[in-house]
Structure formats: C-alpha cells, structure tokens
Amino acid sequence: MLALYRSGRRSAAFDTYRAAQALLADEMGTDSGPALQTMYQRVLRTDGLLLAPSAASVVASAPGRASVTPAQLLAALPVFVGRDAELARPAELSSGGAVVVSAMAGMSGVGKAVFSAHWARQVADRFPVGQLYLNLRGFDLVGSPVPPERALRTLLQPLGADTRGLPQEATGTC
C-alpha cells in the first residue's frame, strides 16, 4: 500500500487494502490488524508524511563520531517538468550570502509542496544540517491543522534537540 501510495497510485493502494482484507477474512477468518488499518486511514486522509522518507542520512560530524542529518523531503515525482523559470527564482533570491525568507501562495493541490521539495532536493548540499518537512495540514479536509507546539516538537526532534521541556499543548495566546 505504501509503495503504491508513494508512486501516486492511491486507488491501487485502496485495492490492495481490500484484497488483503478479503484474504485475511477468507483464509484466516480474521480482520486486518491495527498496522494495516492505520495505513489505510493514512492513505485515506492523503497523509503527506507517508511521502516523506523516514530514514535519515548519517554524516560524520567529528572524527570517530557520527550525527544524524534529517532528510525529510517529500518523495520525488517521476515527472516534474515545465517549471525552470520558477525554479530559478529561489536561487536568485538566495544568492549573495544574505538570509532570505520566501513564501509561496496558491490554492490547495496546485503543487506548492512538490515544487518546494523539488527545489530543496536541487540545493540540499547548501543545507548540511539537513532538510525538514512539516505538513501543517492547513487545507486538510479530514484532520485539523497542526498545533504550533506539535509543529515545534516535530521540527526539533529530528535535529536531536531535547524536547522534554517543551509544552505538550498550547498554554496561552500570542
């Protein structure tokens, strides 16, 4: 199911789930287990985190010592064409050594996350600490947007930060 979902074949992933369910019921007289049901629910929600690789690359940070460098970009699409001018724009903004913050806007589903991940893969060598991905679920039709405290925790944990002192939930307003 995961491989089919990651390759853009969501309906085939559902077919695989239904086939597994039928096989388990017919041959073993049982229902699908929690792991399979959870995967089905995540595919049903179009969970973007399923597209992000879960493994991190390991790089040497000092002689005899290794640290984990997160590599959480969305999986690459097999075909990404027609955006050369748009891909050149972030490179122009970031030249000259100055820190530049950029934003993209657009309707849900137009490809902002895929475009960002594609560009980030092209310039990953500029970010030796790693690349993080966070789906804030701003346009999620099923789930709620990610609360700030969870977003912060999600970004800091892969970097090795101790998050035990961070609040579990929002304690006030800004």
Coordinates of C-alpha atoms in Angstrom, one line a residue:
M1 CA 0.0 0.0 0.0
L2 CA 2.8 2.4 0.9
A3 CA 4.7 1.8 -2.3
L4 CA 1.6 2.3 -4.4
Y5 CA 0.7 5.5 -2.5
R6 CA 4.2 6.9 -2.8
S7 CA 4.1 6.3 -6.6
G8 CA 0.9 8.2 -7.0
R9 CA -1.4 5.2 -7.3
R10 CA -3.7 5.9 -4.4
S11 CA -6.7 3.9 -5.8
A12 CA -4.4 0.9 -6.3
A13 CA -3.4 1.2 -2.6
F14 CA -7.0 1.0 -1.7
D15 CA -7.5 -2.0 -3.9
T16 CA -4.5 -3.7 -2.2
Y17 CA -6.1 -3.0 1.2
R18 CA -9.4 -4.5 0.1
A19 CA -7.7 -7.6 -1.3
A20 CA -5.7 -8.0 1.9
Q21 CA -8.9 -7.7 4.0
A22 CA -10.7 -10.3 1.8
L23 CA -7.7 -12.7 2.0
L24 CA -7.5 -12.4 5.8
A25 CA -11.2 -12.9 6.2
D26 CA -11.5 -15.8 3.7
E27 CA -8.4 -17.8 4.6
M28 CA -7.8 -16.9 8.3
G29 CA -11.2 -15.8 9.5
T30 CA -9.8 -12.6 10.9
D31 CA -9.9 -8.9 10.3
S32 CA -6.9 -6.8 9.3
G33 CA -4.6 -5.8 12.1
P34 CA -4.0 -2.3 13.5
A35 CA -1.0 -1.6 11.4
L36 CA -2.9 -2.3 8.1
Q37 CA -5.9 -0.3 9.3
T38 CA -3.7 2.6 10.3
M39 CA -2.0 2.6 6.9
Y40 CA -5.4 2.5 5.2
Q41 CA -6.6 5.5 7.3
R42 CA -3.4 7.5 6.5
V43 CA -3.8 6.8 2.7
L44 CA -7.5 7.7 3.0
R45 CA -6.5 11.0 4.6
T46 CA -3.9 11.6 1.9
D47 CA -1.3 11.9 4.7
G48 CA 1.7 13.8 3.2
L49 CA 4.0 12.4 5.9
L50 CA 3.7 9.0 4.1
L51 CA 5.5 10.6 1.2
A52 CA 8.5 11.7 3.3
P53 CA 11.3 9.2 3.7
S54 CA 11.5 8.2 7.3
A55 CA 15.2 7.3 7.3
A56 CA 17.8 10.0 7.9
S57 CA 21.2 10.0 6.3
V58 CA 24.3 9.7 8.6
V59 CA 27.2 12.0 8.1
A60 CA 30.4 12.4 10.0
S61 CA 30.4 15.4 12.3
A62 CA 33.8 14.8 14.0
P63 CA 36.4 12.1 13.8
G64 CA 35.0 8.9 15.2
R65 CA 31.6 10.4 15.8
A66 CA 28.5 10.4 13.6
S67 CA 25.4 12.5 13.9
V68 CA 22.1 12.1 12.2
T69 CA 21.2 14.6 9.4
P70 CA 17.5 14.6 8.8
A71 CA 16.4 14.2 5.2
Q72 CA 12.6 14.5 5.3
L73 CA 11.8 15.9 1.9
L74 CA 8.7 14.7 0.0
A75 CA 9.4 11.8 -2.3
A76 CA 10.3 13.0 -5.8
L77 CA 7.7 12.7 -8.5
P78 CA 8.7 10.6 -11.5
V79 CA 8.0 13.5 -13.8
F80 CA 8.5 17.2 -12.9
V81 CA 8.6 19.5 -16.0
G82 CA 7.9 23.0 -17.1
R83 CA 9.0 25.0 -14.0
D84 CA 12.5 26.1 -15.0
A85 CA 11.8 29.8 -14.6
E86 CA 10.1 29.3 -11.3
L87 CA 12.9 27.0 -10.0
A88 CA 15.5 29.7 -10.9
R89 CA 13.7 32.4 -8.9
P90 CA 14.6 31.0 -5.4
A91 CA 18.2 30.6 -6.5
E92 CA 18.3 34.3 -7.5
L93 CA 16.8 35.4 -4.1
S94 CA 19.3 33.4 -2.1
S95 CA 22.5 34.5 -3.8
G96 CA 24.8 36.9 -2.2
G97 CA 25.1 35.3 1.2
A98 CA 22.0 37.1 2.7
V99 CA 19.4 35.1 4.6
V100 CA 16.2 35.2 2.5
V101 CA 12.8 34.0 3.6
S102 CA 10.4 33.2 0.8
A103 CA 6.8 32.2 0.7
M104 CA 4.5 30.6 -1.9
A105 CA 0.8 31.0 -2.1
G106 CA -1.8 29.2 -4.0
M107 CA -4.9 27.1 -3.8
S108 CA -4.8 23.7 -2.2
G109 CA -3.5 21.0 -4.6
V110 CA -1.6 23.2 -7.1
G111 CA 1.8 21.7 -6.2
K112 CA 3.4 24.1 -3.8
A113 CA 4.8 21.4 -1.6
V114 CA 6.0 19.3 -4.5
F115 CA 7.7 22.4 -6.1
S116 CA 9.4 23.3 -2.8
A117 CA 10.6 19.7 -2.2
H118 CA 11.9 19.5 -5.8
W119 CA 13.8 22.8 -5.4
A120 CA 15.1 21.7 -2.0
R121 CA 16.5 18.5 -3.4
Q122 CA 18.4 20.5 -6.0
V123 CA 20.1 22.7 -3.4
A124 CA 20.3 20.1 -0.5
D125 CA 24.1 20.5 -0.5
R126 CA 23.6 24.1 0.7
F127 CA 22.0 22.8 3.9
P128 CA 24.5 20.5 5.6
V129 CA 22.4 20.4 8.8
G130 CA 19.6 18.6 6.9
Q131 CA 16.2 19.2 5.3
L132 CA 13.0 19.1 7.3
Y133 CA 9.4 18.7 6.1
L134 CA 6.3 19.6 8.0
N135 CA 2.8 19.4 6.7
L136 CA 0.8 21.9 8.7
R137 CA -2.5 20.5 7.3
G138 CA -3.9 23.9 6.5
F139 CA -6.1 22.5 3.8
D140 CA -6.8 19.1 5.2
L141 CA -10.4 18.3 4.7
V142 CA -10.4 15.5 7.3
G143 CA -8.0 16.4 10.0
S144 CA -7.2 19.6 12.0
P145 CA -4.3 21.9 11.3
V146 CA -1.1 21.0 13.3
P147 CA -0.9 23.0 16.5
P148 CA 2.2 25.1 17.0
E149 CA 3.5 23.1 19.9
R150 CA 3.4 19.9 17.9
A151 CA 4.9 21.6 14.9
L152 CA 7.8 22.9 17.0
R153 CA 8.4 19.4 18.5
T154 CA 8.2 17.8 15.0
L155 CA 10.9 20.1 13.7
L156 CA 13.3 19.9 16.7
Q157 CA 13.3 16.2 17.4
P158 CA 15.0 15.1 14.1
L159 CA 17.7 17.7 14.9
G160 CA 18.5 15.9 18.2
A161 CA 17.0 18.6 20.5
D162 CA 15.8 17.6 23.9
T163 CA 12.0 18.3 23.6
R164 CA 11.1 17.1 27.1
G165 CA 10.8 20.7 28.4
L166 CA 8.5 21.9 25.6
P167 CA 4.8 22.2 26.4
Q168 CA 2.6 19.3 25.3
E169 CA -0.2 21.7 24.4
A170 CA -0.8 25.4 24.0
T171 CA -0.8 27.3 27.3
G172 CA -1.9 30.7 26.2
T173 CA -2.3 33.0 23.2
C174 CA 0.2 35.1 21.4

